[in-house]
Short mmCIF file of C-alpha atoms and ligand atoms in Angstrom, two decimals:
data_model
loop_
_atom_site.label_atom_id
_atom_site.label_comp_id
_atom_site.label_asym_id
_atom_site.label_seq_id
_atom_site.Cartn_x
_atom_site.Cartn_y
_atom_site.Cartn_z
CA MET A 231 -26.10 7.84 22.01
CA ILE A 232 -22.76 7.72 19.56
CA ALA A 233 -20.30 5.48 20.69
CA SER A 234 -16.78 7.53 22.64
CA ILE A 235 -14.85 6.56 18.75
CA LEU A 236 -16.58 8.04 16.18
CA PRO A 237 -18.05 4.70 14.76
CA THR A 238 -17.08 4.49 11.34
CA TYR A 239 -15.37 0.93 10.79
CA THR A 240 -17.04 -2.10 11.53
CA ARG A 241 -14.84 -3.60 13.85
CA ALA A 242 -14.15 -7.83 14.89
CA PRO A 243 -14.98 -8.78 18.05
CA LEU A 244 -11.31 -9.59 18.47
CA SER A 245 -9.15 -7.06 20.50
CA PHE A 246 -5.47 -8.10 20.95
CA VAL A 247 -2.38 -7.73 23.56
CA LYS A 248 0.51 -8.51 22.20
CA GLY A 249 2.71 -9.13 18.67
CA GLU A 250 5.02 -11.81 18.26
CA GLY A 251 6.71 -11.63 14.19
CA SER A 252 3.30 -13.35 12.06
CA TRP A 253 1.20 -14.22 15.23
CA LEU A 254 -1.05 -11.76 17.50
CA ILE A 255 -2.49 -12.93 20.39
CA ASP A 256 -5.43 -11.86 22.28
CA ALA A 257 -6.35 -11.36 26.24
CA ASP A 258 -7.06 -15.18 26.46
CA GLY A 259 -4.09 -16.28 25.28
CA ARG A 260 -5.43 -17.41 21.96
CA ARG A 261 -2.86 -16.99 19.30
CA PHE A 262 -4.19 -15.41 15.01
CA LEU A 263 -1.85 -15.86 12.40
CA ASP A 264 -1.75 -12.09 11.29
CA LEU A 265 -1.75 -12.43 7.61
CA GLY A 266 -3.17 -8.86 6.95
CA ALA A 267 0.25 -7.12 8.95
CA GLY A 268 -2.25 -4.45 9.89
CA ILE A 269 -3.32 -4.02 6.25
CA ALA A 270 0.49 -4.60 4.71
CA VAL A 271 2.00 -2.32 7.35
CA ASN A 272 4.10 -5.00 9.73
CA ALA A 273 6.63 -5.24 6.98
CA LEU A 274 9.04 -7.24 9.17
CA GLY A 275 6.64 -8.73 11.59
CA HIS A 276 5.57 -7.69 15.06
CA ALA A 277 7.82 -6.66 17.90
CA ASN A 278 10.92 -6.82 15.41
CA PRO A 279 13.78 -6.59 17.77
CA ASP A 280 15.33 -4.82 15.06
CA LEU A 281 12.68 -2.04 14.82
CA VAL A 282 12.45 -2.00 18.70
CA ALA A 283 15.69 -1.34 19.29
CA ALA A 284 15.96 1.68 16.03
CA LEU A 285 12.33 2.99 18.28
CA THR A 286 13.96 2.54 21.81
CA GLU A 287 17.33 4.07 20.51
CA GLN A 288 15.81 7.51 18.89
CA ALA A 289 13.11 7.41 21.74
CA ASN A 290 16.06 7.51 23.81
CA ALA A 291 17.98 11.08 21.83
CA VAL A 292 15.11 12.58 20.74
CA TRP A 293 11.82 12.33 19.90
CA HIS A 294 10.91 15.10 17.84
CA VAL A 295 12.23 18.88 16.45
CA SER A 296 10.45 20.25 13.73
CA ASN A 297 11.35 20.50 10.09
CA LEU A 298 12.46 23.68 10.52
CA TYR A 299 16.05 22.11 11.77
CA HIS A 300 17.62 19.94 10.50
CA ILE A 301 17.11 15.34 11.50
CA PRO A 302 20.09 12.77 10.27
CA ALA A 303 17.77 10.46 10.51
CA GLN A 304 15.52 11.25 7.99
CA GLN A 305 18.64 12.52 6.06
CA LYS A 306 19.36 8.75 6.30
CA LEU A 307 16.46 7.92 4.71
CA ALA A 308 15.56 9.60 2.44
CA ASP A 309 19.16 9.33 1.29
CA MET A 310 18.86 5.11 1.07
CA LEU A 311 15.35 6.09 -0.84
CA VAL A 312 17.50 8.34 -3.48
CA ASP A 313 20.51 5.55 -4.14
CA ASP A 314 17.73 2.78 -4.71
CA THR A 315 15.11 3.99 -6.63
CA PHE A 316 13.89 6.71 -10.15
CA ALA A 317 13.82 8.99 -7.47
CA ASP A 318 16.08 12.39 -6.28
CA THR A 319 13.76 13.29 -4.03
CA VAL A 320 11.42 12.69 -1.16
CA PHE A 321 8.92 14.41 1.04
CA PHE A 322 8.40 12.29 3.42
CA THR A 323 4.23 12.44 5.64
CA ASN A 324 2.67 10.62 8.04
CA SER A 325 0.34 8.22 6.21
CA GLY A 326 -0.86 7.57 3.06
CA THR A 327 -3.77 9.95 2.46
CA GLU A 328 -1.05 12.86 3.52
CA ALA A 329 1.41 11.41 0.91
CA CYS A 330 -1.78 11.69 -2.50
CA GLU A 331 -2.20 15.30 -0.96
CA LEU A 332 1.40 16.43 -2.11
CA ALA A 333 1.34 13.58 -5.26
CA ILE A 334 -1.29 15.93 -6.20
CA LYS A 335 -0.03 18.66 -5.61
CA MET A 336 3.42 18.38 -6.82
CA ALA A 337 1.43 17.44 -9.95
CA ARG A 338 -0.03 21.47 -10.70
CA LYS A 339 2.96 23.18 -9.31
CA TYR A 340 5.22 21.08 -11.67
CA TRP A 341 2.64 22.64 -14.99
CA PHE A 342 2.04 25.70 -13.65
CA ASP A 343 5.53 26.97 -13.02
CA LYS A 344 6.09 25.29 -16.67
CA GLY A 345 3.83 27.62 -18.04
CA GLN A 346 0.62 25.77 -18.12
CA PRO A 347 -1.44 26.87 -15.47
CA ASP A 348 -4.95 25.40 -17.01
CA ARG A 349 -3.43 21.76 -16.99
CA THR A 350 -4.58 20.18 -13.98
CA GLU A 351 -6.71 17.47 -15.20
CA ILE A 352 -5.09 13.83 -13.39
CA ILE A 353 -7.04 10.58 -14.65
CA THR A 354 -7.41 8.08 -12.22
CA PHE A 355 -9.44 4.97 -12.09
CA ASN A 356 -12.01 2.80 -11.21
CA GLY A 357 -11.53 0.64 -7.91
CA SER A 358 -8.78 2.72 -7.40
CA PHE A 359 -8.12 3.87 -3.10
CA HIS A 360 -5.56 6.95 -2.39
CA GLY A 361 -6.97 7.64 0.96
CA ARG A 362 -10.15 9.49 2.28
CA SER A 363 -8.64 12.99 2.43
CA THR A 364 -11.25 15.48 0.28
CA ALA A 365 -8.76 14.97 -2.48
CA ALA A 366 -7.91 11.10 -2.02
CA ILE A 367 -11.33 10.83 -2.33
CA ALA A 368 -12.56 12.82 -5.60
CA ALA A 369 -9.28 10.97 -6.97
CA ALA A 370 -10.77 7.42 -6.14
CA GLY A 371 -14.83 9.00 -7.07
CA SER A 372 -16.43 6.18 -6.42
CA ASP A 373 -19.89 7.01 -4.88
CA LYS A 374 -19.19 5.27 -1.46
CA MET A 375 -16.54 7.53 -0.54
CA VAL A 376 -17.42 10.71 -2.42
CA LYS A 377 -21.39 10.82 -1.98
CA GLY A 378 -22.37 13.40 0.94
CA PHE A 379 -19.47 15.12 1.07
CA GLY A 380 -20.07 17.28 -2.13
CA PRO A 381 -18.22 19.65 -3.41
CA VAL A 382 -16.45 17.14 -4.45
CA LEU A 383 -12.56 19.07 -5.81
CA GLU A 384 -12.45 18.36 -9.52
CA GLY A 385 -10.61 17.90 -11.86
CA PHE A 386 -10.12 14.11 -11.61
CA THR A 387 -11.39 12.21 -14.58
CA HIS A 388 -12.10 8.23 -13.66
CA LEU A 389 -11.75 5.78 -15.89
CA ASP A 390 -12.28 1.82 -16.15
CA PHE A 391 -8.88 0.49 -14.42
CA GLY A 392 -7.89 -1.76 -18.34
CA ASP A 393 -9.56 0.46 -20.54
CA HIS A 394 -6.79 0.87 -22.83
CA ASP A 395 -8.93 2.45 -24.91
CA ALA A 396 -10.69 5.05 -22.61
CA LEU A 397 -7.35 5.90 -21.75
CA ASN A 398 -6.22 7.01 -25.61
CA ALA A 399 -8.79 8.90 -26.25
CA ALA A 400 -9.36 10.58 -22.48
CA ILE A 401 -5.20 11.17 -22.45
CA SER A 402 -4.19 14.81 -24.10
CA GLU A 403 -2.10 18.02 -23.92
CA LYS A 404 -4.61 18.48 -21.22
CA THR A 405 -3.27 16.22 -18.76
CA ALA A 406 -1.12 17.39 -16.14
CA ALA A 407 -1.14 12.86 -14.56
CA VAL A 408 -1.95 9.87 -14.49
CA LEU A 409 -2.46 8.00 -10.83
CA VAL A 410 -1.85 4.77 -10.69
CA GLU A 411 -2.04 1.64 -8.65
CA PRO A 412 0.68 -0.63 -9.60
CA VAL A 413 -1.51 -3.54 -8.32
CA GLN A 414 -5.33 -1.93 -6.65
CA GLY A 415 -5.01 -3.09 -3.24
CA GLU A 416 -8.91 -2.34 -1.51
CA GLY A 417 -9.88 -2.38 -4.87
CA GLY A 418 -9.27 -6.09 -4.98
CA ILE A 419 -5.92 -7.45 -5.38
CA ARG A 420 -5.74 -6.18 -9.39
CA PRO A 421 -2.68 -6.33 -10.66
CA MET A 422 -1.86 -3.94 -13.16
CA PRO A 423 -0.36 -6.29 -15.68
CA ASP A 424 3.72 -5.32 -16.51
CA VAL A 425 3.25 -4.23 -20.50
CA CYS A 426 0.41 -1.94 -19.90
CA LEU A 427 2.30 -0.35 -16.87
CA LYS A 428 5.41 -0.36 -19.48
CA GLY A 429 1.96 1.28 -22.16
CA LEU A 430 1.26 3.47 -19.76
CA ARG A 431 4.39 4.57 -19.29
CA ASP A 432 4.76 5.13 -22.90
CA LEU A 433 1.73 7.15 -23.56
CA CYS A 434 2.79 9.22 -20.96
CA ASP A 435 5.84 10.19 -22.21
CA GLN A 436 4.41 10.99 -25.74
CA PHE A 437 2.05 13.97 -24.24
CA GLY A 438 4.32 15.07 -21.81
CA VAL A 439 2.36 13.56 -18.62
CA LEU A 440 3.03 12.85 -15.34
CA LEU A 441 2.84 9.52 -13.95
CA ILE A 442 2.34 9.36 -10.75
CA LEU A 443 2.20 5.47 -8.82
CA ASP A 444 0.86 4.86 -5.62
CA GLU A 445 2.94 1.94 -4.19
CA VAL A 446 1.22 2.63 -0.59
CA GLN A 447 0.20 -0.33 -0.58
CA CYS A 448 1.93 -2.85 -2.63
CA GLY A 449 6.21 -1.14 -2.54
CA MET A 450 8.30 -1.46 -0.02
CA GLY A 451 8.68 -5.40 -0.94
CA ARG A 452 5.49 -6.15 -0.91
CA THR A 453 5.21 -7.76 -4.75
CA GLY A 454 8.86 -8.93 -4.46
CA LYS A 455 11.21 -5.96 -5.98
CA LEU A 456 11.38 -3.62 -3.85
CA PHE A 457 9.22 -1.45 -5.69
CA ALA A 458 6.03 -3.18 -7.63
CA HIS A 459 6.71 -0.98 -11.21
CA GLU A 460 9.83 -2.05 -10.86
CA TRP A 461 8.58 -5.80 -12.73
CA ALA A 462 7.79 -3.59 -15.46
CA GLY A 463 10.57 -2.52 -15.71
CA ILE A 464 9.56 1.78 -16.05
CA THR A 465 9.98 4.24 -13.97
CA PRO A 466 7.09 6.97 -12.19
CA ASP A 467 8.15 10.59 -12.18
CA ILE A 468 6.15 10.99 -8.52
CA MET A 469 6.05 7.99 -6.00
CA MET A 470 3.75 7.96 -3.11
CA VAL A 471 4.66 5.48 -0.24
CA ALA A 472 3.68 4.60 2.88
CA LYS A 473 2.33 1.67 4.92
CA GLY A 474 4.84 -0.66 5.30
CA ILE A 475 7.88 1.98 5.23
CA GLY A 476 7.50 2.56 9.10
CA GLY A 477 7.02 -1.20 9.66
CA GLY A 478 4.27 -0.38 11.68
CA PHE A 479 5.15 3.69 13.01
CA PRO A 480 3.04 6.04 10.83
CA LEU A 481 5.39 6.65 7.88
CA GLY A 482 4.69 8.06 4.57
CA ALA A 483 6.70 9.23 1.73
CA VAL A 484 6.42 11.50 -2.00
CA LEU A 485 9.38 10.53 -3.87
CA ALA A 486 10.40 12.13 -7.39
CA THR A 487 12.70 13.13 -9.65
CA GLU A 488 13.67 16.11 -9.82
CA ASP A 489 11.93 17.69 -13.03
CA ALA A 490 9.17 16.80 -11.19
CA ALA A 491 9.90 18.61 -7.91
CA SER A 492 10.66 21.31 -9.64
CA GLY A 493 7.93 23.56 -8.81
CA MET A 494 8.22 22.64 -4.75
CA THR A 495 9.99 25.62 -3.90
CA VAL A 496 10.57 26.81 0.10
CA GLY A 497 7.34 27.50 1.45
CA THR A 498 5.42 25.66 -0.62
CA HIS A 499 3.82 22.50 1.38
CA GLY A 500 5.11 21.16 4.32
CA SER A 501 4.18 19.15 8.44
CA THR A 502 4.62 19.69 11.57
CA TYR A 503 5.16 16.12 12.28
CA GLY A 504 6.13 14.74 8.51
CA GLY A 505 9.52 12.92 8.83
CA ASN A 506 9.61 12.78 12.55
CA PRO A 507 13.24 11.44 14.20
CA LEU A 508 11.21 7.81 15.42
CA ALA A 509 9.17 7.45 12.20
CA CYS A 510 12.42 7.90 10.66
CA ALA A 511 14.93 6.09 13.12
CA VAL A 512 12.17 3.21 12.60
CA GLY A 513 11.80 3.82 8.65
CA ALA A 514 15.77 3.53 8.04
CA ARG A 515 15.96 0.35 10.29
CA VAL A 516 13.20 -0.63 7.92
CA MET A 517 14.63 0.24 4.60
CA GLU A 518 17.91 -1.64 4.81
CA ILE A 519 16.69 -4.62 6.12
CA VAL A 520 13.97 -4.52 2.88
CA SER A 521 16.23 -3.49 0.58
CA ASP A 522 18.90 -5.99 0.32
CA ASP A 523 18.82 -8.10 -2.36
CA GLY A 524 18.60 -11.46 0.00
CA PHE A 525 16.08 -10.46 1.66
CA LEU A 526 13.72 -9.51 -1.40
CA ALA A 527 14.66 -12.79 -2.87
CA GLU A 528 13.93 -14.74 0.77
CA VAL A 529 10.23 -12.48 -0.13
CA ASN A 530 10.02 -14.26 -4.00
CA ARG A 531 10.66 -17.55 -2.51
CA LYS A 532 8.42 -17.84 0.11
CA SER A 533 5.91 -15.70 -1.71
CA ALA A 534 6.39 -18.77 -4.49
CA LEU A 535 5.76 -21.14 -1.54
CA LEU A 536 2.31 -18.86 -0.37
CA ARG A 537 0.80 -18.82 -3.84
CA GLN A 538 1.73 -22.41 -4.72
CA LYS A 539 -0.04 -23.93 -2.32
CA LEU A 540 -3.28 -21.28 -2.05
CA GLU A 541 -3.43 -22.51 -5.43
CA GLY A 542 -3.74 -26.50 -3.64
CA LEU A 543 -6.30 -25.39 -1.22
CA VAL A 544 -8.74 -23.42 -3.91
CA ALA A 545 -8.48 -26.47 -5.92
CA ALA A 546 -9.49 -28.59 -3.17
CA HIS A 547 -12.22 -25.89 -2.32
CA PRO A 548 -14.51 -25.26 -6.25
CA ASP A 549 -17.37 -24.19 -4.19
CA VAL A 550 -15.70 -21.58 -1.66
CA PHE A 551 -13.05 -19.87 -3.50
CA GLU A 552 -12.97 -18.73 -7.44
CA THR A 553 -9.02 -17.94 -8.01
CA VAL A 554 -5.74 -16.71 -6.86
CA ARG A 555 -4.45 -13.41 -7.89
CA GLY A 556 -1.45 -10.95 -7.17
CA ALA A 557 2.08 -10.32 -7.04
CA GLY A 558 5.07 -11.66 -4.12
CA MET A 559 3.13 -11.39 -0.92
CA MET A 560 -0.14 -8.80 -1.54
CA LEU A 561 -2.38 -12.36 -2.82
CA GLY A 562 -5.62 -12.08 -3.24
CA ILE A 563 -8.11 -15.29 -2.98
CA LYS A 564 -11.78 -14.64 -5.00
CA CYS A 565 -14.14 -15.74 -3.58
CA LYS A 566 -17.77 -18.02 -3.85
CA VAL A 567 -19.02 -17.48 -0.74
CA SER A 568 -18.98 -13.68 0.82
CA ASN A 569 -15.41 -12.51 1.69
CA ALA A 570 -16.65 -11.26 5.27
CA ASP A 571 -17.81 -14.94 5.95
CA MET A 572 -14.90 -16.45 4.45
CA VAL A 573 -12.88 -13.61 7.28
CA GLN A 574 -14.57 -14.30 9.65
CA ALA A 575 -14.02 -18.09 9.14
CA GLY A 576 -10.39 -17.47 9.10
CA PHE A 577 -11.11 -16.04 12.74
CA ASP A 578 -12.60 -18.83 13.92
CA ALA A 579 -9.42 -21.34 12.97
CA GLY A 580 -6.98 -18.50 13.63
CA VAL A 581 -6.11 -16.93 10.72
CA ILE A 582 -6.56 -12.89 10.14
CA THR A 583 -7.43 -11.67 6.44
CA ILE A 584 -8.75 -9.16 5.16
CA PRO A 585 -11.22 -8.25 3.04
CA ALA A 586 -11.24 -6.16 0.36
CA ALA A 587 -13.77 -5.33 -2.66
CA ASP A 588 -14.50 -7.57 -5.57
CA ASN A 589 -15.51 -10.03 -3.28
CA VAL A 590 -12.18 -10.96 -2.55
CA VAL A 591 -10.27 -11.64 1.20
CA ARG A 592 -6.65 -10.86 0.40
CA LEU A 593 -3.37 -12.00 2.46
CA LEU A 594 -0.70 -9.72 3.06
CA PRO A 595 1.70 -11.67 5.78
CA ALA A 596 4.52 -9.77 7.28
CA LEU A 597 7.25 -10.19 3.97
CA ASN A 598 9.53 -12.11 6.60
CA ILE A 599 7.02 -14.64 7.93
CA PRO A 600 8.60 -18.05 8.55
CA ASP A 601 7.77 -21.33 6.24
CA GLU A 602 6.58 -23.34 9.19
CA ASP A 603 3.75 -20.32 9.76
CA ILE A 604 2.83 -20.32 5.71
CA THR A 605 1.93 -23.87 6.48
CA LYS A 606 0.21 -23.02 9.61
CA ALA A 607 -1.83 -20.57 8.04
CA ILE A 608 -3.04 -22.38 4.53
CA ASP A 609 -4.14 -25.55 7.94
CA LYS A 610 -5.92 -22.87 9.16
CA LEU A 611 -8.01 -21.47 5.68
CA GLU A 612 -8.01 -24.87 5.33
CA GLN A 613 -9.85 -24.80 8.18
CA ALA A 614 -11.71 -22.10 7.26
CA ALA A 615 -12.95 -23.43 3.94
CA ARG A 616 -13.86 -26.64 4.98
CA ALA A 617 -15.97 -25.32 8.44
CA LEU A 618 -17.81 -22.69 5.28
CA HIS A 619 -18.43 -25.81 2.75
CA LYS A 620 -20.32 -27.55 5.78
CA GLU A 621 -22.79 -24.69 6.56
CA ASP A 622 -23.40 -24.43 2.20
CA ALA A 623 -24.23 -28.35 3.13
C1 PLP B 268 -3.94 3.15 2.59
C2 PLP B 268 -3.55 3.19 1.43
C3 PLP B 268 -3.56 4.63 0.90
C4 PLP B 268 -4.37 5.37 2.01
O1 PLP B 268 -2.85 6.05 3.36
P1 PLP B 268 -2.96 5.92 4.75
O2 PLP B 268 -2.20 5.60 5.47
O3 PLP B 268 -4.70 5.33 5.09
O4 PLP B 268 -3.12 7.70 4.24
C5 PLP B 268 -3.35 4.59 -0.09
N1 PLP B 268 -3.66 4.40 -1.26
C6 PLP B 268 -3.16 3.33 -1.41
C7 PLP B 268 -3.13 2.37 -2.61
C8 PLP B 268 -3.88 1.82 -0.09
O5 PLP B 268 -3.79 0.86 0.50
#
């Protein structure tokens, strides 16, 4: 008999009844140090008092009104995002997938309105992840995601991440957009080097192609800048954001330049819930905290500390770990043992990590994880590594 919850996930036998900062607590009172943060979602930890206050204040005022009316919290968050980024305009969604949908629609409508309706091709990269809608799985293109769900939406060309020659050959006046994650998340924490991102921007400019960045996982302070592309000193035309932007409340966004967004006129897109008052009240508070230079400086200091300790851990367990990679608080440990075994050993040691492709274990802690919790995290990962080592012997 099918489970009452559609069985599309393999769930760990864990269930949490409370969250406090970087910790999750189960019904038996067991405490787990949460280095997954709901997959880079709980950017400010669990039960953050500022966010709880923002949510309850809005809940006592008004929960939901349609986008047929002005929503002050949405306006506030949009203005902050426009002030602090390349973007001139923002559309709010409930998820990264919905942001992906709009980014694709926006790019195609752009060329349609410029009198090039056949310019629909979008270049994407193997190992990428853009969500689970029919368009988003077509964009990522892996067999694992599209098999059985055909006909697959047309118009995507998939290249190997980092294959510059293939990119040079594929990009042309027929290309509507290039869509890429500055740091692949699900793909195994694979950062695109700054010079490559710069080169990609130049290439897009050369052919007039729109550059769409998927910063759903790597954005909102995750890499130590508000958005990851800032490290490369470039800007996109369109950007997808979600996960951390709501701090745990479902919220996503598409940010765009005025030119890139020019096709999206009245009636071309909409959402019942996108930009809902509750989501935007929380999102505005997250944005106030995360966009602060002092906060981001702390993210960089903490992530350097975590990385340094992780390098030590990896060096001490060469039979378990291969290498550390990533940026800021978006780190991946490539394992020699199976990453699933490492995640399980972590649970046993009281630390939560997240598996990713390429046999990687992801660490995506709250951006404000206290220093003492970083130390505890390393102790628990150490304990997990020792347990795995013992199993081998
Ligand atoms: C999680 C993720 C998405 C999809 O976001 P959902 O909110 O799950 O729809 C898209 N792109 C990237 C890079 C992601 O990490």
